Each structure stands twice: as structure tokens, then as C-alpha cells.
CSV table of C-alpha atoms in Angstrom, one decimal:
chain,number,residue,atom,x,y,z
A,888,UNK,CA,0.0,0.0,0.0
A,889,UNK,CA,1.6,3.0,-1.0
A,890,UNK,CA,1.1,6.4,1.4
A,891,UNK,CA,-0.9,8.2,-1.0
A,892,UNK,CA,-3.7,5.8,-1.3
A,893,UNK,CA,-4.4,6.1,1.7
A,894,UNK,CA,-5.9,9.7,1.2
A,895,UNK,CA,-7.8,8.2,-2.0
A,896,UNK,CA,-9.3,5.8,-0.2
A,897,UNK,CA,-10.0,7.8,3.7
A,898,UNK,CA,-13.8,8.3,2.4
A,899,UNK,CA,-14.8,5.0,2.0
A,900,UNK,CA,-16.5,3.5,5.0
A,901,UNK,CA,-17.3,-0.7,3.8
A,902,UNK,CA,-19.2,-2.8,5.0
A,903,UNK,CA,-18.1,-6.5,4.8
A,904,UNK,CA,-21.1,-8.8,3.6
A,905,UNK,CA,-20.8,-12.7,3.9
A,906,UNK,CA,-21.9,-15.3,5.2
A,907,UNK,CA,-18.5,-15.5,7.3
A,908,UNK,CA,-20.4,-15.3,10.8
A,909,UNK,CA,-22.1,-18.6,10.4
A,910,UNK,CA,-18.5,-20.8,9.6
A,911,UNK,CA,-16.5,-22.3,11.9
A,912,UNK,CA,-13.7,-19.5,13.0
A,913,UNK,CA,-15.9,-17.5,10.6
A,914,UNK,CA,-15.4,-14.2,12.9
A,915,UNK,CA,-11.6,-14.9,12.9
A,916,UNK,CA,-11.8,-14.7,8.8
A,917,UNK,CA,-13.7,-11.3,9.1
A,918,UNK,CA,-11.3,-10.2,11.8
A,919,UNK,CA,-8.9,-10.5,9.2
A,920,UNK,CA,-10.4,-9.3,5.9
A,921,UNK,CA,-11.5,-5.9,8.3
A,922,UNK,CA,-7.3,-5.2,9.5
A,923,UNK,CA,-6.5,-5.8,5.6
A,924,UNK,CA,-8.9,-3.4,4.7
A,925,UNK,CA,-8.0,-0.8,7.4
A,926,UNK,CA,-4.5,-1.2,6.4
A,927,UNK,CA,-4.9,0.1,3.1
A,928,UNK,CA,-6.7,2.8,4.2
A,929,UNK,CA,-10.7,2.1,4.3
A,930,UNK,CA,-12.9,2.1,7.3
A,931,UNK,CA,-14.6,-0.8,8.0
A,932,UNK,CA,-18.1,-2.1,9.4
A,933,UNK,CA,-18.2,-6.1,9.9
A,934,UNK,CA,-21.6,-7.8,10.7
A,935,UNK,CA,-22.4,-7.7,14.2
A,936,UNK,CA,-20.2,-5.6,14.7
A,937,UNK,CA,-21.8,-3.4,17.6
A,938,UNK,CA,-23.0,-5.1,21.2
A,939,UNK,CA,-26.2,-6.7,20.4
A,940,UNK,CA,-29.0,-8.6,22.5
A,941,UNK,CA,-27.8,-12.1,22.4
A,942,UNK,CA,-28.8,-13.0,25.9
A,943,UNK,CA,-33.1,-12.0,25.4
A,944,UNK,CA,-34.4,-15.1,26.1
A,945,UNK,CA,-37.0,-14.1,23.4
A,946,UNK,CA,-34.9,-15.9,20.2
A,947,UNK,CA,-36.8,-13.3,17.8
A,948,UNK,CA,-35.3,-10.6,19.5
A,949,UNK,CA,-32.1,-11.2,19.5
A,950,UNK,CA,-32.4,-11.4,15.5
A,951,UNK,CA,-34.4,-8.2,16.1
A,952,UNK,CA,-31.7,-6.5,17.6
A,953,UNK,CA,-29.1,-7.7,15.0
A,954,UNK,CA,-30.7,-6.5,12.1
A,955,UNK,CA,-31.6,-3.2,14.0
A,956,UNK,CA,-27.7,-2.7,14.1
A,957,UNK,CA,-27.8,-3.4,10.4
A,958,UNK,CA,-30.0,-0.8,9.9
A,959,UNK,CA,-27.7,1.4,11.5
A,960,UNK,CA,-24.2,1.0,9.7
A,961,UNK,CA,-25.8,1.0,6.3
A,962,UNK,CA,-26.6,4.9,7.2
A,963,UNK,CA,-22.8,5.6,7.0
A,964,UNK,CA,-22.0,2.3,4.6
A,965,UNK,CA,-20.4,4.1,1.0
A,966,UNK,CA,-19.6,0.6,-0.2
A,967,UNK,CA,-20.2,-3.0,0.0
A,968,UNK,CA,-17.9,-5.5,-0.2
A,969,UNK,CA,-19.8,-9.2,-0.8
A,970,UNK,CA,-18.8,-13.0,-0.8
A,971,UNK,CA,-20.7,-14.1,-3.9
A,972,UNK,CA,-19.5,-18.0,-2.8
A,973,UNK,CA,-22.4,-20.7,-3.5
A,974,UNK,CA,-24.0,-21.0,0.2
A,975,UNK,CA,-26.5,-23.6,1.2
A,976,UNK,CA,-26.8,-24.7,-2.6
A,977,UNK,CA,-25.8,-23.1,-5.8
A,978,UNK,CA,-26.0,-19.4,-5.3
A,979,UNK,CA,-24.7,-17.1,-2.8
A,980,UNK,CA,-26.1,-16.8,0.4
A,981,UNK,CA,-29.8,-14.7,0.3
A,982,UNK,CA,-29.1,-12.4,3.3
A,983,UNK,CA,-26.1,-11.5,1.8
A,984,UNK,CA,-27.8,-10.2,-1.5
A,985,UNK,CA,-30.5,-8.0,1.0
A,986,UNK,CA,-27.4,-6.7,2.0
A,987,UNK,CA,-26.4,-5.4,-1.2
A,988,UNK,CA,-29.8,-4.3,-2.3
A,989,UNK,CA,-29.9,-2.0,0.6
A,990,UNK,CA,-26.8,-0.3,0.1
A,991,UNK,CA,-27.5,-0.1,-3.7
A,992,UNK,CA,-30.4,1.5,-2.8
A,993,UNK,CA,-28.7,4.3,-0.7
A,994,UNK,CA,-26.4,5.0,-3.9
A,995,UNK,CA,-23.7,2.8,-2.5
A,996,UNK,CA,-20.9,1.0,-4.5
A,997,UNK,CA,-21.6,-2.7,-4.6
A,998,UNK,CA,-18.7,-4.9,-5.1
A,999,UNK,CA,-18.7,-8.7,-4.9
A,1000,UNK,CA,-15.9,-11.7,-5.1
A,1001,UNK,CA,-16.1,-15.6,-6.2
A,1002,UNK,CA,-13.9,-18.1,-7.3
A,1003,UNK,CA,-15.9,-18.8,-9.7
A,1004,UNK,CA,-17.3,-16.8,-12.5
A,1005,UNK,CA,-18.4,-19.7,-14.8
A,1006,UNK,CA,-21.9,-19.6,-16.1
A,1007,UNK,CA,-24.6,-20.8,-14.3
A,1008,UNK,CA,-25.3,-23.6,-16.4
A,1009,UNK,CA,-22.1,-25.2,-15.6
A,1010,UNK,CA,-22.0,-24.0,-12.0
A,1011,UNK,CA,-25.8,-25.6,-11.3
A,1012,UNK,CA,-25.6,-29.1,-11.2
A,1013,UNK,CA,-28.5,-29.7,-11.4
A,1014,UNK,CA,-28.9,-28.5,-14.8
A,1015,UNK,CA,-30.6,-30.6,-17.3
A,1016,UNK,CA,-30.8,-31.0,-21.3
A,1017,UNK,CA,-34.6,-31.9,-21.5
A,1018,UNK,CA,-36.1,-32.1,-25.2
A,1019,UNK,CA,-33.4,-30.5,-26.2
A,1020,UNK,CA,-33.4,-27.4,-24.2
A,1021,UNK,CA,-31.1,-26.7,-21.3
A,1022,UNK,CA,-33.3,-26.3,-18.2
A,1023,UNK,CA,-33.1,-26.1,-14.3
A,1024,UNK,CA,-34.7,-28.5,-11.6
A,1025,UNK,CA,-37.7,-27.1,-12.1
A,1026,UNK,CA,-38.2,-27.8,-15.2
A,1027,UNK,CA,-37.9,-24.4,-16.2
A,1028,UNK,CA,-35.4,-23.1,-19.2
A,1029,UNK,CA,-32.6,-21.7,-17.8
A,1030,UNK,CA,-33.3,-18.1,-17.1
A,1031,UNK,CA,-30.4,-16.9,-16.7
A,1032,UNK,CA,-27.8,-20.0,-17.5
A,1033,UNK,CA,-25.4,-17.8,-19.4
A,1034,UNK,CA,-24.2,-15.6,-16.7
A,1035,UNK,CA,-22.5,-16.1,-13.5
A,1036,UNK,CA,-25.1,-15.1,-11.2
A,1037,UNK,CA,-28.8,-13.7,-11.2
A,1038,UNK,CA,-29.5,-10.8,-13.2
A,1039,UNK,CA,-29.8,-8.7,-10.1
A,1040,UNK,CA,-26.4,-9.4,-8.8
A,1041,UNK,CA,-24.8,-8.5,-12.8
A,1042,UNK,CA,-26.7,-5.4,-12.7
A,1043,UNK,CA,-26.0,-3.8,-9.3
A,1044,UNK,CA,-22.7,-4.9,-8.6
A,1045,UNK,CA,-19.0,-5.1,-10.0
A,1046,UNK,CA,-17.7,-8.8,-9.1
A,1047,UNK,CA,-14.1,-9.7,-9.2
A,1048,UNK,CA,-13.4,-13.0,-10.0
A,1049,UNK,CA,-10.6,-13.7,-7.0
A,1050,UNK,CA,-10.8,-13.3,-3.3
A,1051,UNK,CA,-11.4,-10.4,-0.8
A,1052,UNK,CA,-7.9,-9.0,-1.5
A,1053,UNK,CA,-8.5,-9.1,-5.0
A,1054,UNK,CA,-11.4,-7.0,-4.7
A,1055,UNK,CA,-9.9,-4.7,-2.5
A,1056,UNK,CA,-7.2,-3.5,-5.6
A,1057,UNK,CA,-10.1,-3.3,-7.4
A,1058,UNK,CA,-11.7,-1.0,-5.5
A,1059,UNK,CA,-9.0,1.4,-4.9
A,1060,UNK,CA,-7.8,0.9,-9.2
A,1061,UNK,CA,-11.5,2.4,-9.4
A,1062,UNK,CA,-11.3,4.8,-6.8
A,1063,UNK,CA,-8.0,6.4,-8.3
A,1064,UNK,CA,-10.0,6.6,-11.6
A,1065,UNK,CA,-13.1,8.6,-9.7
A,1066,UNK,CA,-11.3,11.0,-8.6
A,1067,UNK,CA,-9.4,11.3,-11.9
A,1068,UNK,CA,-13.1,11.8,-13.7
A,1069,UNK,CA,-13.8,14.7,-11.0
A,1070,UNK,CA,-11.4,16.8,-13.2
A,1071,UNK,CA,-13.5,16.1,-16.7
A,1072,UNK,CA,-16.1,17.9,-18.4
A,1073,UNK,CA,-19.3,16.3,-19.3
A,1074,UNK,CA,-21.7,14.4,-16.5
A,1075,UNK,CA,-23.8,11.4,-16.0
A,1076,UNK,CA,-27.5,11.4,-15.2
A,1077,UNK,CA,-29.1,8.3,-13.6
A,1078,UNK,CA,-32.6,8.2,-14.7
A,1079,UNK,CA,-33.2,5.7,-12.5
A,1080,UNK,CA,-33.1,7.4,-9.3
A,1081,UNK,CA,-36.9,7.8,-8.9
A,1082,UNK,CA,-40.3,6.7,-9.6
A,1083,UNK,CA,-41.6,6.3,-13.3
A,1084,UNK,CA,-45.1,5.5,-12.1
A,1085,UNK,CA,-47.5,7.6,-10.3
A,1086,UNK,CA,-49.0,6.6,-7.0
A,1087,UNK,CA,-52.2,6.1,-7.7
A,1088,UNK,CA,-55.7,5.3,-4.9
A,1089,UNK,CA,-54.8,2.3,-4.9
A,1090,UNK,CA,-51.6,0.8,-3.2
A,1091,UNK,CA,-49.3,-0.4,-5.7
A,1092,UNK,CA,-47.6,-3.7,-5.2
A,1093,UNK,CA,-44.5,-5.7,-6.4
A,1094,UNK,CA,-44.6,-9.0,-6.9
A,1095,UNK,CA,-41.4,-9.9,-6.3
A,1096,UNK,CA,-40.9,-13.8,-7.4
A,1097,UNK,CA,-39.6,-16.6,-8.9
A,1098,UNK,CA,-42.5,-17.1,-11.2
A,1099,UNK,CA,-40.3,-14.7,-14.0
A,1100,UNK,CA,-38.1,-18.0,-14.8
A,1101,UNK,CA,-40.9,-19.7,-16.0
A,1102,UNK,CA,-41.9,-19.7,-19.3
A,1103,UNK,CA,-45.8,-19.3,-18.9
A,1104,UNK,CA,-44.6,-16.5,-16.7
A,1105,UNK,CA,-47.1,-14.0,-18.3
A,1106,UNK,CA,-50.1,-16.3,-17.3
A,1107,UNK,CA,-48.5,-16.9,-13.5
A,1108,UNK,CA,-48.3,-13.6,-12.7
A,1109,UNK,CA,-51.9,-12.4,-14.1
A,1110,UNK,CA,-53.7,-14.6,-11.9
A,1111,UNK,CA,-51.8,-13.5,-9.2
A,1112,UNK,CA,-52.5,-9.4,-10.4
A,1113,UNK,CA,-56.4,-10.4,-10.3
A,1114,UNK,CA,-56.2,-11.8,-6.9
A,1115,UNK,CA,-54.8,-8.3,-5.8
A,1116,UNK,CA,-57.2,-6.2,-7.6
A,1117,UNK,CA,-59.8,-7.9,-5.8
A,1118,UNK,CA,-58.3,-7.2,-2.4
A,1119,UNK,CA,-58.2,-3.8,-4.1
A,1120,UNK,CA,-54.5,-3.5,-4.7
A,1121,UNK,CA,-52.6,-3.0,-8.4
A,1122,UNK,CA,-50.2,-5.0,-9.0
A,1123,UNK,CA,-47.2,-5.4,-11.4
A,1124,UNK,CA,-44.6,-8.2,-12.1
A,1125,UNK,CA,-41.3,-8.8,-13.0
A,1126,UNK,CA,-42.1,-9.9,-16.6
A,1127,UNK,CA,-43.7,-6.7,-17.5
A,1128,UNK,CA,-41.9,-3.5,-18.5
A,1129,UNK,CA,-41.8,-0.8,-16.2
A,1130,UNK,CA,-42.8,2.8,-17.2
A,1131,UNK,CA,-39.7,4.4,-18.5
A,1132,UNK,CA,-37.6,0.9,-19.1
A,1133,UNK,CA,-37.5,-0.5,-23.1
A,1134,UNK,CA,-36.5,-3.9,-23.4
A,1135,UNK,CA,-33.2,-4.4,-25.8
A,1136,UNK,CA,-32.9,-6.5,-28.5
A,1137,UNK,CA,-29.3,-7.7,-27.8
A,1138,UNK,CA,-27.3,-11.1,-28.3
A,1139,UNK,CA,-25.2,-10.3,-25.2
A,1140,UNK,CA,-25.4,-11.8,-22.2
A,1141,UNK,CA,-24.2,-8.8,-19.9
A,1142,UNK,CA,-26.3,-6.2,-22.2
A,1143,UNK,CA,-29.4,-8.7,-21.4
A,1144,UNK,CA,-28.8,-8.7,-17.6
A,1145,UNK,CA,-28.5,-5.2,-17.0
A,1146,UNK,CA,-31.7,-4.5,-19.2
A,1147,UNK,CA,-33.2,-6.6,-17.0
A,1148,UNK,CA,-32.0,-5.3,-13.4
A,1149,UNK,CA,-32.9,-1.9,-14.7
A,1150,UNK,CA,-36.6,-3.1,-15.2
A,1151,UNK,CA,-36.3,-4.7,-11.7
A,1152,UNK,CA,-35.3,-2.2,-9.8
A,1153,UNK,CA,-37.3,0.3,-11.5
A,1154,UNK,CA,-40.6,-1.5,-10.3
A,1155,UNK,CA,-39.1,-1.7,-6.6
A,1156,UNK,CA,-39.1,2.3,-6.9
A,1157,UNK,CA,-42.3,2.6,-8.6
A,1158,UNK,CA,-44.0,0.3,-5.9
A,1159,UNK,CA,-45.8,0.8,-2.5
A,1160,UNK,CA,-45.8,-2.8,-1.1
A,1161,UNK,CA,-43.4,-6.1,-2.2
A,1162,UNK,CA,-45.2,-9.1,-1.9
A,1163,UNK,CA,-42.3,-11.3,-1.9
A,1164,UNK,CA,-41.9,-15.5,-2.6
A,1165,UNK,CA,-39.4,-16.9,0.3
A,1166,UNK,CA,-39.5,-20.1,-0.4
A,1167,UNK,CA,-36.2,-21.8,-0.6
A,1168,UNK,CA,-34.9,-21.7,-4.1
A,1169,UNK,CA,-31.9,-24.1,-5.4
A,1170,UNK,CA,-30.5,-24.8,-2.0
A,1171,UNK,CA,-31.9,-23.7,1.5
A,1172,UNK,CA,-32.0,-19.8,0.6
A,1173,UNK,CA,-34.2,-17.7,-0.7
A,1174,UNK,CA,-33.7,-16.7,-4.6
A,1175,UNK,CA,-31.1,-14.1,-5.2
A,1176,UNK,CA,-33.1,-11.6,-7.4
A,1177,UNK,CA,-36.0,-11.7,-4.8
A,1178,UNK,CA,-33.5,-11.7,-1.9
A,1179,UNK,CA,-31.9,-8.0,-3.6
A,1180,UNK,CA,-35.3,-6.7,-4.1
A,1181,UNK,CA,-36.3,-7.0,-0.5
A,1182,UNK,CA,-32.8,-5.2,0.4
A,1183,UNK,CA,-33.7,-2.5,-2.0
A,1184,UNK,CA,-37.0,-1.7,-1.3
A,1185,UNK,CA,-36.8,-1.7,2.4
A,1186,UNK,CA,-34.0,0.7,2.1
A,1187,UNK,CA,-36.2,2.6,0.5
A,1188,UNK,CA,-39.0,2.9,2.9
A,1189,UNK,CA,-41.6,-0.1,1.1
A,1190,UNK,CA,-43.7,-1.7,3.1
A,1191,UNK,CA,-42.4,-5.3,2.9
A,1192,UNK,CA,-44.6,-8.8,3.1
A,1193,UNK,CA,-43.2,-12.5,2.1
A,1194,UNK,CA,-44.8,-15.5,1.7
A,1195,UNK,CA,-43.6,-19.6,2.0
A,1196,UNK,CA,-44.9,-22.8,2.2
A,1197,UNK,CA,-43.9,-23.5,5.4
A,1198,UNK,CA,-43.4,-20.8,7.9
A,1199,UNK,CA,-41.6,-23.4,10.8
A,1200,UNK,CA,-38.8,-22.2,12.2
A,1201,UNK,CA,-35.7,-22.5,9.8
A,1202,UNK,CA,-33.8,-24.5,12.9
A,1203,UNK,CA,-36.6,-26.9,12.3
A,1204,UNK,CA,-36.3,-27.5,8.5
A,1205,UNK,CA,-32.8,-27.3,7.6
A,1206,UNK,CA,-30.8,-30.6,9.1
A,1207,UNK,CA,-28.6,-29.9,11.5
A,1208,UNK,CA,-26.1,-31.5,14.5
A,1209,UNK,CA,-27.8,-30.1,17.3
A,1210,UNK,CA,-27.2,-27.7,20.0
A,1211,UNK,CA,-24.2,-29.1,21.5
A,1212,UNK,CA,-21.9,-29.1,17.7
A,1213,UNK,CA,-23.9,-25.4,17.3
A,1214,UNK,CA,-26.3,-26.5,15.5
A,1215,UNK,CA,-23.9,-26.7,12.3
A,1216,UNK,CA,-25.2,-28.3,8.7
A,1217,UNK,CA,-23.9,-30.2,6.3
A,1218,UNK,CA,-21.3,-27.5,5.1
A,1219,UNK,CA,-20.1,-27.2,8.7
A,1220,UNK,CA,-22.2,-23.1,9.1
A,1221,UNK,CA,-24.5,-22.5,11.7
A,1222,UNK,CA,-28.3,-22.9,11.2
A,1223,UNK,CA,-30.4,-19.6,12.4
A,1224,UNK,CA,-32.1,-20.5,15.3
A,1225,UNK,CA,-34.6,-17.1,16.4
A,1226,UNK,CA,-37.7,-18.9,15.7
A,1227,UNK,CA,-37.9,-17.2,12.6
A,1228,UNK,CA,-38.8,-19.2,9.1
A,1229,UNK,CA,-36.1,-18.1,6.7
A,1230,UNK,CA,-32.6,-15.7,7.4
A,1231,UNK,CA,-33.3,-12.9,10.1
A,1232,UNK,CA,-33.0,-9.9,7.4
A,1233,UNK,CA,-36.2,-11.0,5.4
A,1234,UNK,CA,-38.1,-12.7,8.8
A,1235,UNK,CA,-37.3,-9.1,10.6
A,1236,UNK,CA,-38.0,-6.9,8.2
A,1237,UNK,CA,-41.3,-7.9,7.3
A,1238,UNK,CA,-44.3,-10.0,7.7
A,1239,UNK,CA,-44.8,-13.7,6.5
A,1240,UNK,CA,-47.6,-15.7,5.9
A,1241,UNK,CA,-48.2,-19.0,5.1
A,1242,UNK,CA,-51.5,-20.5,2.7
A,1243,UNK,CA,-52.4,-20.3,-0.4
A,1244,UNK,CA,-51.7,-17.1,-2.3
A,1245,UNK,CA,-55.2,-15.6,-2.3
A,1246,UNK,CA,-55.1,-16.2,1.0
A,1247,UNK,CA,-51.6,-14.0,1.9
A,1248,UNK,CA,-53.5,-11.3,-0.5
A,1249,UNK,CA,-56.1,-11.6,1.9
A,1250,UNK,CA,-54.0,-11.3,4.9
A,1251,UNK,CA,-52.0,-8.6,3.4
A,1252,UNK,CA,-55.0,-6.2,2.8
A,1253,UNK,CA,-56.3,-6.5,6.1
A,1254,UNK,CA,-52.7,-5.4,7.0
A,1255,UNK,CA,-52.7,-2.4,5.2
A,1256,UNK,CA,-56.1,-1.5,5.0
């Protein structure tokens, strides 16, 4: 690290994202990754990192109080710094990618690092050639089987293919070339930085799920949107293009994604509620894009519902060695145990309901109205 960087880099407060605090001297990794950081100059925020409420005998509150401190250090967070490593199945770990939708939300620079930047198709296992199409284990085509990771991770963050030190050079190469840019003429408008659709009498909701992988998408989603409008809520889905977003006609891969993420992301602003599917998706996690919109849009002040087929407590559903080997899976990381149904930032950020979906509509507008 040479002296000078140091002054490049002073501003830059991180915040370390990972799923580090569940692995087996997990906190001595983080430990680690925050005095490299800090030695090149960066401040640094790790997970957990303030006294929190571990001894309430009230499980729920003690994942209460640590996402409250989460809440807190992404005020001051200017950058994210994420492990993108397969968790818990074949994609990174879903609280992890809350984490970077909320600080992409508060304009913050979302980094992220793997190993492994293969495409998915060859990453997922799992992956089938059926009738001569590729698809997943659903039986769906794959979505998104040319690129590395869901379209919402591509779009919103710059991933390093390396480790956390790799990242960290990649971060300051980018910082030295921001403050170079500071000195040119000419400036860049984000036209994404608001709403597109008008709020309207009615609330207008985000159905945030998995449903956009499959190919009658169009027809998912539509029965959904009536069940809504009869609870007296619009909705709008990830398959449809939101007001001020075109879809491209493009080849590439990268170009796709990013068209995409933009349409995403552009409903989260546009929206009043997220009604989002939790369900464990390719592992024991929820899906990545769902998992980023959640971030986002609680960030930004949406009211936030989820929904799952089985609301028992995740300590209950994902097979584990018990208290006494802390209650570690078969990957050797803890399993939550607050008595909550899926990772503490979606269970304490919002309300979930179990049922059919006309149901959760059901239980959602008596919620809000």
C-alpha cells in the first residue's frame, strides 16, 4: 500500500457482507479481511459488529436487535464489499444479496468476489438438457444459465473473479480513476433514481418472485395481479416492463442482464408494497433476485410482506447436528435458530404468511387497510 492511497481511499467507509459469521472461526476470517482493509486505508463495518441482544431469552429478539444494528451502519456504509461463494446450494447466500440491495439503494458501490465466474449452467448441477433445451430442476429453461449469477447481482454490482484481496485492488484501481473523472467535463444522469409510475388510490404492489423464470410467466403472474385487484390492490410483475424501461434486443449476455435489473429495480421504486416468494430456491436460501429486491425496497421505505410454504422455524427445516456441535449443517455453518422461518433480514423486516396465495393477498389487505 503506498502512502498516497491512503488519502484516496479515507472516504470509504465498507461494509463487509458474507456469510463468514455462520462458519467455523468465521469471525476470525472477518477479523482479518476488516485489519487488511483498514490497512490500506478504508474504514470498515463487519456484521455484528456493535453489542447486540444475544442473551433475550425471546430468540426473535435477539435477530431483532441484529438486524436493527444493520439498519444502522448501512446509514454511514459508501460501499459494499460481498462474498458471492455458492452457500447452502448453488447461489450465494440470500441475506447476503439483502445486503447489497440496501446499500444499492442508498447510492452505494456494490462490489462482490467468487472463485468462480463460470456460467450458471455449468455452476448448477443440477442442470438438465430436457427435449433438447437446457433447463433447471424445475423444469424451467434456464433463465439466466449464461451468466455467472442472477440478473440482479450483474446489474448492481462489479464482481471480481478472485478473493477479498482481489477486490480490495479493485476497489482502490476504481477509486483512483473517480477522482481522476472529477477533473473532466461532461456528466452522468441516472434516470433511475426515482419513480416512473404515479401513485395512484390504490396501493401499488411488487410481486417480487420466482415465477419470472418460468416460461408461462405471463399467465402466473396475471392470476396473481387479479387476486390483488380484488383485495383492491394493483399489482405489477417482474415480466412486465416498467414505465420508462424498453427492453433491448441484444445477443449479449451482460447487455441482457442489466436491461433486466434496470426493469427490476425500476418497479421496486415505482412500488408501494413487495409481496415477496421466500421459499427456498436451489438450496436452503431464498432466490437471489427476490433476496436483492427485499434489500432494496426496504431501504427505500416499502412496506415489505413474504410469503412460504412452510413458515416453521428454519432450525426446524434445515438438518442440522444439534445444539451441542452449534447446530452446524452439512457445510459445517450455523443454522439460524430465532424462531424465525427463513434468514433474520427477510423474517425481521417484514411479515410472513403461510397459505395459499389468495389467502396472503387476503391477509396482506387487512394489514394495510
Amino acid at each position: 500500500m503506498y502512502r498516497y492511497q491512503h488519502s484516496l481511499v479515507r472516504d470509504e467507509a465498507l461494509y463487509i457482507a458474507g456469510p463468514e459469521c455462520f462458519y467455523t472461526y468465521g469471525y476470525d476470517m472477518l477479523a482479518a479481511m476488516k485489519a487488511r482493509a483498514e490497512a490500506l486505508g478504508f474504514s470498515v463495518t463487519l456484521p455484528n459488529n456493535d453489542p447486540l441482544d444475544m442473551e433475550n431469552p425471546d430468540l426473535q429478539k435477539r435477530a431483532d436487535s441484529i438486524f436493527a444494528n444493520l439498519e444502522k451502519v448501512m446509514l454511514d456504509t459508501t460501499a459494499i464489499v460481498a462474498d458471492l461463494e455458492a452457500y447452502r446450494g448453488a447461489e450465494p447466500d440470500s441475506g447476503t444479496i439483502y445486503e447489497i440491495g440496501m446499500a444499492y439503494a442508498k447510492g452505494a458501490k456494490c462490489y462482490g468476489y467468487t472463485r468462480d465466474k463460470r456460467s450458471f449452467a455449468a455452476k448448477n448441477l443440477n442442470a438438465r438438457l430436457r427435449d433438447g433445451k437446457a433447463t433447471d430442476e424445475f423444469g424451467n429453461h434456464e433463465f439466466y444459465g449464461q451468466l455467472p449469477f442472477a440478473p440482479s447481482i450483474i446489474g448492481s454490482t462489479k464482481i471480481v473473479e478472485g478473493g477479498f484481496e482481489d477486490c480490495l485492488q479493485t476497489m482502490i484501481l476504481d477509486k483512483e480513476e473517480e477522482w481522476k473523472f472529477k477533473a473532466r467535463r461532461g456528466c452522468y444522469v441516472d434516470y433511475a433514481s426515482s419513480r416512473t409510475e404515479k401513485a395512484r388510490e390504490k396501493p401499488l404492489v411488487y410481486l417480487a418472485g420466482t415465477g419470472r423464470y418460468q416460461e408461462n410467466a405471463g399467465e402466473l403472474f396475471g392470476k396473481m395481479k387479479e387476486i390483488c385487484e380484488k383485495y383492491g390492490m394493483q399489482a405489477f410483475s417482474p415480466v412486465e416492463w416498467a414505465a420508462g424501461v424498453e427492453p433491448v434486443k441484444t445477443e449479449n449476455p451482460y447487455v441482457w442482464a442489466e436491461n433486466l435489473f434496470d426493469n427490476f429495480q425500476q418497479h421496486v421504486r415505482n412500488c408501494d408494497v413487495i409481496i415477496a416468494d421466500l421459499n427456498n430456491y436451489r438450496g436452503y436460501e431464498v432466490n437471489n433476485d427476490v433476496g436483492f429486491e427485499c434489500g432494496m425496497g426496504f431501504q427505500l421505505g416499502k412496506k415489505l410482506y413474504g410469503y412460504m410454504d412452510d413458515t416453521s422455524p428454519m432450525i426446524d427445516k434445515i438438518p442440522h447436528l444439534g445444539a451441542e456441535r452449534e447446530f452446524r449443517d452439512h457445510t459445517g455453518s450455523n443454522v439460524e435458530n430465532f424462531n424465525y422461518p427463513c434468514n433474520l433480514m427477510f423474517s425481521c423486516s417484514m411479515k410472513i404468511f403461510e397459505g395459499s396465495f389468495e389467502k396472503i393477498i387476503e391477509k396482506v389487505a387487512e394489514d394495510l387497510f
